[in-house]
mmCIF file of C-alpha atoms in Angstrom:
data_model
loop_
_atom_site.group_PDB
_atom_site.id
_atom_site.type_symbol
_atom_site.label_atom_id
_atom_site.label_comp_id
_atom_site.label_asym_id
_atom_site.label_seq_id
_atom_site.Cartn_x
_atom_site.Cartn_y
_atom_site.Cartn_z
ATOM 1 C CA MET T 1 22.962 9.960 -71.894
ATOM 2 C CA THR T 2 25.602 8.848 -69.411
ATOM 3 C CA PRO T 3 23.943 10.504 -66.443
ATOM 4 C CA ALA T 4 20.625 8.723 -66.985
ATOM 5 C CA VAL T 5 22.446 5.373 -67.485
ATOM 6 C CA ILE T 6 24.278 5.999 -64.199
ATOM 7 C CA ALA T 7 21.176 6.833 -62.393
ATOM 8 C CA SER T 8 19.393 3.637 -63.529
ATOM 9 C CA VAL T 9 22.323 1.482 -62.429
ATOM 10 C CA GLU T 10 22.417 3.133 -59.102
ATOM 11 C CA THR T 11 18.744 2.476 -58.566
ATOM 12 C CA MET T 12 19.179 -1.233 -59.417
ATOM 13 C CA LEU T 13 22.245 -1.564 -57.102
ATOM 14 C CA GLU T 14 20.336 0.397 -54.236
ATOM 15 C CA LYS T 15 17.383 -2.064 -54.513
ATOM 16 C CA ARG T 16 19.683 -5.002 -54.424
ATOM 17 C CA LYS T 17 21.740 -4.076 -51.386
ATOM 18 C CA GLY T 18 19.860 -6.535 -49.251
ATOM 19 C CA TYR T 19 20.482 -9.284 -51.530
ATOM 20 C CA VAL T 20 24.392 -9.028 -51.393
ATOM 21 C CA GLY T 21 25.577 -12.528 -50.421
ATOM 22 C CA LYS T 22 22.535 -14.188 -51.764
ATOM 23 C CA GLU T 23 21.592 -15.742 -55.078
ATOM 24 C CA ILE T 24 20.431 -13.239 -57.935
ATOM 25 C CA GLU T 25 18.915 -14.066 -61.247
ATOM 26 C CA VAL T 26 20.679 -11.450 -63.389
ATOM 27 C CA PHE T 27 19.155 -11.871 -66.694
ATOM 28 C CA GLU T 28 15.727 -10.748 -65.386
ATOM 29 C CA GLU T 29 17.339 -8.120 -63.226
ATOM 30 C CA PHE T 30 19.333 -6.716 -66.351
ATOM 31 C CA ARG T 31 15.995 -6.862 -68.348
ATOM 32 C CA LEU T 32 14.515 -4.223 -65.898
ATOM 33 C CA LEU T 33 17.723 -2.194 -65.985
ATOM 34 C CA THR T 34 18.142 -1.993 -69.586
ATOM 35 C CA SER T 35 14.225 -1.273 -70.091
ATOM 36 C CA GLU T 36 14.673 1.604 -67.696
ATOM 37 C CA VAL T 37 17.811 3.089 -69.568
ATOM 38 C CA ILE T 38 16.117 3.076 -72.911
ATOM 39 C CA SER T 39 12.977 4.518 -71.427
ATOM 40 C CA ARG T 40 14.846 7.418 -69.840
ATOM 41 C CA THR T 41 17.384 8.138 -72.654
ATOM 42 C CA ALA T 42 15.190 7.708 -75.559
ATOM 43 C CA PHE T 43 11.710 8.399 -74.490
ATOM 44 C CA GLY T 44 12.071 10.704 -71.480
ATOM 45 C CA SER T 45 9.925 8.223 -69.281
ATOM 46 C CA SER T 46 10.394 5.377 -66.931
ATOM 47 C CA TYR T 47 10.141 1.653 -67.315
ATOM 48 C CA LEU T 48 6.876 1.676 -65.525
ATOM 49 C CA GLU T 49 5.345 3.998 -68.010
ATOM 50 C CA GLY T 50 6.672 1.910 -70.808
ATOM 51 C CA GLN T 51 6.075 -1.447 -69.284
ATOM 52 C CA LYS T 52 2.932 -2.158 -71.422
ATOM 53 C CA ILE T 53 4.828 -1.504 -74.643
ATOM 54 C CA PHE T 54 7.832 -3.686 -73.500
ATOM 55 C CA TYR T 55 5.476 -6.598 -72.754
ATOM 56 C CA MET T 56 3.552 -6.223 -76.084
ATOM 57 C CA LEU T 57 6.824 -5.820 -78.168
ATOM 58 C CA SER T 58 8.230 -9.040 -76.363
ATOM 59 C CA ARG T 59 5.120 -11.076 -77.277
ATOM 60 C CA LEU T 60 5.200 -9.606 -80.947
ATOM 61 C CA ALA T 61 8.955 -10.530 -81.346
ATOM 62 C CA ILE T 62 8.244 -14.039 -80.028
ATOM 63 C CA ILE T 63 5.448 -14.620 -82.467
ATOM 64 C CA ALA T 64 7.552 -13.293 -85.320
ATOM 65 C CA ASN T 65 10.570 -15.455 -84.338
ATOM 66 C CA ARG T 66 8.241 -18.423 -84.174
ATOM 67 C CA ASN T 67 6.946 -17.887 -87.669
ATOM 68 C CA LEU T 68 10.035 -16.448 -89.386
ATOM 69 C CA PHE T 69 10.795 -19.123 -91.726
ATOM 70 C CA LYS T 70 7.257 -20.205 -92.312
ATOM 71 C CA THR T 71 6.339 -16.837 -93.812
ATOM 72 C CA ARG T 72 9.361 -16.941 -96.219
ATOM 73 C CA ILE T 73 7.835 -20.003 -98.071
ATOM 74 C CA PRO T 74 4.423 -19.575 -99.536
ATOM 75 C CA TRP T 75 2.979 -22.842 -99.136
ATOM 76 C CA ILE T 76 4.292 -23.165 -95.432
ATOM 77 C CA SER T 77 2.773 -19.518 -94.708
ATOM 78 C CA LYS T 78 -0.658 -21.300 -94.934
ATOM 79 C CA LEU T 79 0.301 -23.263 -91.895
ATOM 80 C CA LEU T 80 0.449 -20.226 -89.848
ATOM 81 C CA LYS T 81 -1.955 -20.290 -86.770
ATOM 82 C CA PRO T 82 -4.833 -17.853 -87.161
ATOM 83 C CA ALA T 83 -4.500 -17.107 -83.525
ATOM 84 C CA ASP T 84 -0.936 -15.813 -84.043
ATOM 85 C CA ILE T 85 -1.886 -13.568 -86.876
ATOM 86 C CA LEU T 86 -4.850 -12.175 -84.818
ATOM 87 C CA GLU T 87 -2.611 -11.594 -81.762
ATOM 88 C CA SER T 88 -0.030 -9.855 -83.887
ATOM 89 C CA GLU T 89 -2.692 -7.439 -85.357
ATOM 90 C CA GLU T 90 -4.019 -6.782 -81.967
ATOM 91 C CA LEU T 91 -0.627 -6.135 -80.363
ATOM 92 C CA SER T 92 0.492 -3.877 -83.310
ATOM 93 C CA ASN T 93 -2.635 -1.795 -82.868
ATOM 94 C CA GLU T 94 -2.303 -1.403 -79.076
ATOM 95 C CA ILE T 95 1.457 -0.514 -79.536
ATOM 96 C CA GLN T 96 0.650 2.091 -81.912
ATOM 97 C CA GLY T 97 -2.164 3.494 -79.528
ATOM 98 C CA CYS T 98 0.489 3.686 -76.713
ATOM 99 C CA VAL T 99 3.092 5.468 -78.813
ATOM 100 C CA MET T 100 0.505 7.838 -80.145
ATOM 101 C CA LYS T 101 -0.321 8.804 -76.499
ATOM 102 C CA MET T 102 3.307 9.570 -75.910
ATOM 103 C CA ILE T 103 3.532 11.682 -79.006
ATOM 104 C CA LYS T 104 0.223 13.483 -78.124
ATOM 105 C CA LYS T 105 1.662 14.248 -74.736
ATOM 106 C CA ARG T 106 4.751 15.961 -76.228
ATOM 107 C CA GLU T 107 2.619 17.985 -78.848
ATOM 108 C CA ASP T 108 0.115 19.224 -76.133
ATOM 109 C CA ARG T 109 2.938 20.542 -73.964
ATOM 110 C CA VAL T 110 4.167 22.780 -76.777
ATOM 111 C CA VAL T 111 0.626 23.769 -77.774
ATOM 112 C CA ASN T 112 -0.138 24.669 -74.143
ATOM 113 C CA GLY T 113 3.191 26.584 -73.756
ATOM 114 C CA GLU T 114 4.448 24.199 -71.092
ATOM 115 C CA ALA T 115 7.477 23.582 -73.442
ATOM 116 C CA ASP T 116 9.090 25.402 -76.239
ATOM 117 C CA SER T 117 10.175 22.250 -78.216
ATOM 118 C CA PHE T 118 9.311 18.508 -78.505
ATOM 119 C CA GLY T 119 12.484 17.568 -76.680
ATOM 120 C CA ASN T 120 16.050 16.741 -77.656
ATOM 121 C CA ASP T 121 15.825 12.906 -76.780
ATOM 122 C CA PHE T 122 15.181 10.282 -79.457
ATOM 123 C CA LEU T 123 11.372 10.699 -79.383
ATOM 124 C CA GLY T 124 11.705 14.554 -79.573
ATOM 125 C CA LEU T 125 13.856 14.333 -82.524
ATOM 126 C CA LEU T 126 11.288 11.969 -84.234
ATOM 127 C CA VAL T 127 8.344 14.208 -83.427
ATOM 128 C CA ASN T 128 10.300 17.151 -84.887
ATOM 129 C CA ALA T 129 10.807 15.237 -88.080
ATOM 130 C CA TYR T 130 7.212 14.236 -88.196
ATOM 131 C CA HIS T 131 6.289 17.955 -87.999
ATOM 132 C CA ASP T 132 8.948 19.050 -90.493
ATOM 133 C CA LEU T 133 7.547 21.373 -93.308
ATOM 134 C CA ASP T 134 10.005 20.073 -95.814
ATOM 135 C CA ASP T 135 8.440 16.853 -97.454
ATOM 136 C CA LYS T 136 11.991 15.525 -98.188
ATOM 137 C CA ASN T 137 12.795 15.402 -94.525
ATOM 138 C CA LYS T 138 9.363 14.812 -93.131
ATOM 139 C CA LEU T 139 8.808 11.536 -91.293
ATOM 140 C CA SER T 140 5.493 9.642 -91.949
ATOM 141 C CA LEU T 141 3.397 8.630 -88.737
ATOM 142 C CA GLY T 142 3.950 4.942 -89.657
ATOM 143 C CA ASP T 143 7.741 5.369 -89.835
ATOM 144 C CA LEU T 144 7.646 7.328 -86.532
ATOM 145 C CA VAL T 145 5.778 4.484 -84.702
ATOM 146 C CA ASP T 146 7.980 1.801 -86.236
ATOM 147 C CA GLU T 147 11.118 3.669 -85.229
ATOM 148 C CA CYS T 148 9.766 3.801 -81.574
ATOM 149 C CA LYS T 149 8.977 0.126 -81.575
ATOM 150 C CA THR T 150 12.491 -0.775 -82.986
ATOM 151 C CA PHE T 151 14.208 1.302 -80.412
ATOM 152 C CA TYR T 152 12.077 0.022 -77.485
ATOM 153 C CA LEU T 153 12.818 -3.683 -78.321
ATOM 154 C CA ALA T 154 16.371 -3.537 -79.898
ATOM 155 C CA GLY T 155 17.497 -0.968 -77.365
ATOM 156 C CA GLN T 156 16.546 -3.182 -74.386
ATOM 157 C CA ASP T 157 16.628 -6.883 -75.583
ATOM 158 C CA THR T 158 20.027 -6.966 -77.195
ATOM 159 C CA VAL T 159 21.748 -5.177 -74.283
ATOM 160 C CA ASN T 160 20.109 -7.288 -71.762
ATOM 161 C CA SER T 161 21.448 -10.480 -73.364
ATOM 162 C CA LEU T 162 24.993 -9.215 -73.757
ATOM 163 C CA LEU T 163 25.180 -7.771 -70.231
ATOM 164 C CA ALA T 164 23.998 -11.061 -68.752
ATOM 165 C CA TRP T 165 26.277 -13.326 -70.707
ATOM 166 C CA THR T 166 29.223 -10.929 -69.926
ATOM 167 C CA VAL T 167 28.521 -11.253 -66.119
ATOM 168 C CA PHE T 168 28.226 -15.008 -66.575
ATOM 169 C CA LEU T 169 31.632 -15.290 -68.134
ATOM 170 C CA LEU T 170 33.251 -12.888 -65.578
ATOM 171 C CA ALA T 171 31.636 -15.165 -62.736
ATOM 172 C CA ILE T 172 33.364 -18.190 -64.279
ATOM 173 C CA HIS T 173 36.684 -16.494 -65.029
ATOM 174 C CA GLY T 174 37.770 -14.906 -61.912
ATOM 175 C CA ASP T 175 41.150 -13.932 -63.346
ATOM 176 C CA TRP T 176 39.575 -11.764 -66.121
ATOM 177 C CA GLN T 177 36.967 -10.318 -63.354
ATOM 178 C CA GLU T 178 39.873 -9.286 -61.352
ATOM 179 C CA LYS T 179 41.720 -7.622 -64.092
ATOM 180 C CA ALA T 180 38.617 -5.760 -65.337
ATOM 181 C CA ARG T 181 38.014 -4.573 -61.679
ATOM 182 C CA ARG T 182 41.619 -3.256 -61.328
ATOM 183 C CA GLU T 183 41.262 -1.491 -64.655
ATOM 184 C CA VAL T 184 37.998 0.052 -63.526
ATOM 185 C CA ILE T 185 39.332 1.317 -60.160
ATOM 186 C CA ASP T 186 42.666 2.558 -61.772
ATOM 187 C CA ILE T 187 40.417 4.822 -64.073
ATOM 188 C CA PHE T 188 37.480 5.869 -62.028
ATOM 189 C CA GLY T 189 38.567 4.965 -58.440
ATOM 190 C CA ASN T 190 35.297 4.863 -56.335
ATOM 191 C CA GLN T 191 33.740 7.537 -58.489
ATOM 192 C CA ASN T 192 30.925 6.827 -60.972
ATOM 193 C CA PRO T 193 32.181 6.455 -64.666
ATOM 194 C CA HIS T 194 32.654 9.507 -66.569
ATOM 195 C CA PRO T 195 32.198 9.903 -70.442
ATOM 196 C CA GLU T 196 35.693 10.987 -71.323
ATOM 197 C CA SER T 197 37.282 8.044 -69.530
ATOM 198 C CA ILE T 198 34.965 5.234 -70.606
ATOM 199 C CA VAL T 199 37.030 4.875 -73.824
ATOM 200 C CA LYS T 200 40.071 4.005 -71.754
ATOM 201 C CA LEU T 201 38.563 0.703 -70.624
ATOM 202 C CA LYS T 202 40.709 -1.391 -72.893
ATOM 203 C CA ILE T 203 40.482 -4.785 -70.820
ATOM 204 C CA MET T 204 36.683 -4.397 -70.586
ATOM 205 C CA THR T 205 36.462 -3.783 -74.308
ATOM 206 C CA MET T 206 38.395 -7.114 -74.834
ATOM 207 C CA ILE T 207 36.042 -8.954 -72.504
ATOM 208 C CA ILE T 208 32.949 -7.476 -74.205
ATOM 209 C CA ASN T 209 34.144 -8.443 -77.728
ATOM 210 C CA GLU T 210 35.004 -11.991 -76.686
ATOM 211 C CA THR T 211 31.452 -12.170 -75.113
ATOM 212 C CA LEU T 212 29.992 -10.991 -78.472
ATOM 213 C CA ARG T 213 31.942 -13.500 -80.265
ATOM 214 C CA LEU T 214 30.868 -16.428 -78.036
ATOM 215 C CA TYR T 215 27.352 -15.355 -77.101
ATOM 216 C CA GLY T 216 26.399 -12.471 -79.527
ATOM 217 C CA PRO T 217 22.725 -11.326 -78.874
ATOM 218 C CA ALA T 218 21.958 -12.014 -82.702
ATOM 219 C CA ASN T 219 22.724 -15.203 -84.263
ATOM 220 C CA GLY T 220 22.184 -13.891 -87.717
ATOM 221 C CA LEU T 221 21.059 -11.110 -90.127
ATOM 222 C CA MET T 222 18.263 -10.951 -92.719
ATOM 223 C CA ARG T 223 19.230 -9.369 -95.918
ATOM 224 C CA LYS T 224 17.548 -9.073 -99.433
ATOM 225 C CA VAL T 225 19.514 -9.345 -102.620
ATOM 226 C CA GLY T 226 19.007 -6.234 -104.550
ATOM 227 C CA ARG T 227 20.432 -7.427 -107.959
ATOM 228 C CA GLU T 228 21.894 -10.796 -109.256
ATOM 229 C CA VAL T 229 25.394 -11.282 -107.746
ATOM 230 C CA GLN T 230 27.864 -14.173 -107.873
ATOM 231 C CA THR T 231 29.980 -15.059 -104.791
ATOM 232 C CA GLY T 232 32.457 -17.821 -105.566
ATOM 233 C CA LYS T 233 30.617 -20.295 -107.504
ATOM 234 C CA LEU T 234 27.239 -19.438 -106.125
ATOM 235 C CA VAL T 235 24.775 -17.243 -108.210
ATOM 236 C CA LEU T 236 22.372 -15.410 -106.154
ATOM 237 C CA PRO T 237 19.284 -14.071 -108.077
ATOM 238 C CA ALA T 238 17.719 -10.809 -107.336
ATOM 239 C CA ASN T 239 14.820 -10.433 -104.701
ATOM 240 C CA ILE T 240 15.671 -13.460 -102.617
ATOM 241 C CA ASP T 241 16.077 -13.283 -98.820
ATOM 242 C CA LEU T 242 19.085 -14.506 -97.109
ATOM 243 C CA TYR T 243 19.640 -15.341 -93.494
ATOM 244 C CA ILE T 244 23.360 -14.608 -92.774
ATOM 245 C CA ALA T 245 24.395 -16.751 -89.788
ATOM 246 C CA ASN T 246 27.096 -14.515 -88.342
ATOM 247 C CA VAL T 247 27.525 -16.993 -85.471
ATOM 248 C CA VAL T 248 29.191 -19.580 -87.768
ATOM 249 C CA PRO T 249 32.309 -17.476 -88.618
ATOM 250 C CA GLN T 250 32.545 -16.330 -85.098
ATOM 251 C CA HIS T 251 32.782 -20.037 -84.024
ATOM 252 C CA ASP T 252 34.965 -21.331 -86.944
ATOM 253 C CA PRO T 253 38.190 -23.073 -85.696
ATOM 254 C CA GLN T 254 39.900 -22.289 -89.036
ATOM 255 C CA LEU T 255 39.525 -18.639 -88.428
ATOM 256 C CA TRP T 256 40.055 -18.519 -84.515
ATOM 257 C CA GLY T 257 42.110 -21.565 -83.877
ATOM 258 C CA ASP T 258 41.435 -24.884 -81.929
ATOM 259 C CA ASP T 259 40.427 -22.873 -78.903
ATOM 260 C CA VAL T 260 37.566 -21.135 -80.557
ATOM 261 C CA HIS T 261 35.149 -22.350 -78.023
ATOM 262 C CA LEU T 262 37.240 -20.977 -75.076
ATOM 263 C CA PHE T 263 36.754 -17.664 -73.539
ATOM 264 C CA LYS T 264 40.081 -15.797 -74.373
ATOM 265 C CA PRO T 265 39.605 -12.031 -74.419
ATOM 266 C CA GLU T 266 43.284 -11.655 -75.192
ATOM 267 C CA ARG T 267 42.305 -12.459 -78.872
ATOM 268 C CA PHE T 268 41.351 -8.736 -79.021
ATOM 269 C CA ALA T 269 44.293 -7.227 -77.290
ATOM 270 C CA GLU T 270 45.347 -5.574 -80.317
ATOM 271 C CA GLY T 271 41.918 -4.684 -81.669
ATOM 272 C CA ILE T 272 39.260 -6.137 -83.730
ATOM 273 C CA ALA T 273 41.147 -5.797 -87.158
ATOM 274 C CA LYS T 274 44.162 -7.662 -85.904
ATOM 275 C CA ALA T 275 41.974 -10.373 -84.186
ATOM 276 C CA THR T 276 40.088 -11.172 -87.434
ATOM 277 C CA ASN T 277 43.220 -10.900 -89.613
ATOM 278 C CA TYR T 278 41.629 -7.792 -91.302
ATOM 279 C CA ASN T 279 38.566 -9.766 -92.480
ATOM 280 C CA ALA T 280 35.560 -7.671 -91.313
ATOM 281 C CA ALA T 281 33.031 -10.202 -92.120
ATOM 282 C CA VAL T 282 34.538 -12.695 -89.509
ATOM 283 C CA PHE T 283 33.349 -10.694 -86.571
ATOM 284 C CA CYS T 284 30.264 -8.517 -87.084
ATOM 285 C CA PRO T 285 28.023 -8.868 -84.016
ATOM 286 C CA PHE T 286 26.498 -5.423 -84.858
ATOM 287 C CA GLY T 287 26.125 -6.140 -88.543
ATOM 288 C CA ILE T 288 28.264 -4.783 -91.218
ATOM 289 C CA GLY T 289 28.215 -1.952 -93.848
ATOM 290 C CA PRO T 290 25.730 0.818 -94.094
ATOM 291 C CA ARG T 291 23.004 -0.966 -92.267
ATOM 292 C CA SER T 292 25.158 -1.871 -89.246
ATOM 293 C CA CYS T 293 23.441 -1.200 -85.810
ATOM 294 C CA VAL T 294 22.870 2.439 -85.213
ATOM 295 C CA GLY T 295 22.903 1.672 -81.482
ATOM 296 C CA MET T 296 26.281 0.036 -81.223
ATOM 297 C CA SER T 297 28.053 2.899 -79.455
ATOM 298 C CA PHE T 298 25.101 3.436 -77.100
ATOM 299 C CA ALA T 299 24.959 -0.249 -76.265
ATOM 300 C CA THR T 300 28.668 -0.617 -75.459
ATOM 301 C CA MET T 301 28.576 2.586 -73.306
ATOM 302 C CA GLU T 302 25.683 1.295 -71.367
ATOM 303 C CA ILE T 303 27.319 -2.047 -70.643
ATOM 304 C CA LYS T 304 30.724 -0.589 -69.665
ATOM 305 C CA ILE T 305 29.015 1.860 -67.189
ATOM 306 C CA ALA T 306 26.947 -1.046 -65.628
ATOM 307 C CA LEU T 307 29.890 -3.458 -65.456
ATOM 308 C CA SER T 308 32.106 -0.687 -64.090
ATOM 309 C CA MET T 309 29.661 0.242 -61.247
ATOM 310 C CA ILE T 310 29.091 -3.473 -60.409
ATOM 311 C CA LEU T 311 32.743 -4.396 -60.233
ATOM 312 C CA GLN T 312 33.520 -1.261 -58.163
ATOM 313 C CA ARG T 313 31.110 -2.735 -55.469
ATOM 314 C CA CYS T 314 31.036 -6.536 -55.656
ATOM 315 C CA THR T 315 32.683 -9.720 -56.589
ATOM 316 C CA ILE T 316 30.653 -12.143 -58.861
ATOM 317 C CA SER T 317 30.540 -16.023 -58.515
ATOM 318 C CA LEU T 318 28.227 -18.399 -60.338
ATOM 319 C CA SER T 319 25.575 -20.117 -58.307
ATOM 320 C CA LEU T 320 25.430 -23.918 -58.184
ATOM 321 C CA ALA T 321 21.845 -23.610 -59.183
ATOM 322 C CA TYR T 322 22.835 -22.411 -62.717
ATOM 323 C CA VAL T 323 21.982 -24.690 -65.715
ATOM 324 C CA HIS T 324 23.703 -23.840 -68.954
ATOM 325 C CA SER T 325 21.186 -23.798 -71.860
ATOM 326 C CA PRO T 326 21.493 -20.946 -74.303
ATOM 327 C CA ILE T 327 18.456 -20.571 -76.675
ATOM 328 C CA SER T 328 17.665 -18.266 -79.408
ATOM 329 C CA VAL T 329 14.452 -16.360 -78.922
ATOM 330 C CA VAL T 330 14.907 -13.232 -81.041
ATOM 331 C CA THR T 331 18.179 -12.880 -79.022
ATOM 332 C CA VAL T 332 20.426 -15.543 -77.395
ATOM 333 C CA GLN T 333 19.012 -15.979 -73.934
ATOM 334 C CA PRO T 334 19.648 -18.403 -71.007
ATOM 335 C CA GLU T 335 16.775 -20.761 -70.841
ATOM 336 C CA HIS T 336 16.899 -21.081 -67.121
ATOM 337 C CA GLY T 337 18.248 -17.727 -66.297
ATOM 338 C CA ILE T 338 21.731 -16.904 -64.954
ATOM 339 C CA GLN T 339 22.018 -17.118 -61.240
ATOM 340 C CA VAL T 340 25.021 -15.482 -59.538
ATOM 341 C CA ILE T 341 26.049 -14.514 -56.057
ATOM 342 C CA LEU T 342 27.340 -11.038 -55.430
ATOM 343 C CA LYS T 343 29.573 -10.365 -52.356
ATOM 344 C CA SER T 344 30.463 -6.734 -51.361
ATOM 345 C CA LEU T 345 33.875 -5.512 -51.489
ATOM 346 C CA ASP T 346 33.165 -3.148 -48.631
ATOM 347 C CA SER T 347 33.173 -5.087 -45.340
ATOM 348 C CA ASN T 348 30.818 -2.596 -43.857
ATOM 349 C CA VAL T 349 27.936 -3.529 -46.264
#
């Protein structure tokens, strides 16, 4: 998937050459980038082809977030606006229709002899599973559509948020920006990142982990209690829903020290285990256990490539127009965007 990510970042940087030295709102810029990446790598299309799906999923996510806790309590659920329910149903039907068109296009190519398989990208694997003759491995149509919806939204929204907040912190902390740049140039020079060397980006990994701790895309996780369990003095009955606010331990001074709210990537210099004193639940931005995020490696790879290519070309500083106001809208987002100024490292540009 690396070549597709690099191609998407190159397209973004080429389009923005004329904006070097001028203010750029990176949250929106990275939204387009991450949408393009997930479209290319998972569905073999482009952002323009998937634009309608992205818009509808974003609307659906906002409605779901707005009504999340209302639907958990029976008597409050009666207060849900009929308009929200109606719009959700309409959006879900339209999304299913768009996904079905993508699937039909793959199937038609095989039937017409234009291709000998459904493809080896994410969508291709799903369509293969949908056509599997073994009922144990066969994927239902509903599951196929749901998997596509999840990857479209989660594969774009979370990476967009994390990439934007990382750039924001590097814009403020010039010393760490320079350390990251030196590491990138030492490893890649002026060449595009290559897969076998991405794992060598130790300083960048520290920076990303500290950004995840301070501004992790997801503030919490929803989980259902499978059976009655006791944790400390608290007894949790079966079949209740829990909202686990992972942002709380990640900002706890008893766990991280009095400087818990400061950006200090050196916390992770010896890895996550040492930073958390071997307590895995203290830092779990991608979840924990068997249901941890399946896209974790892909997300970190994408962010490392994008940051490396930006740092090779530009310095980043925060614009005076920036207003700090993080809000939770499915993911943690900057309410007023993140305005930065990029200056070229090449005097000829």
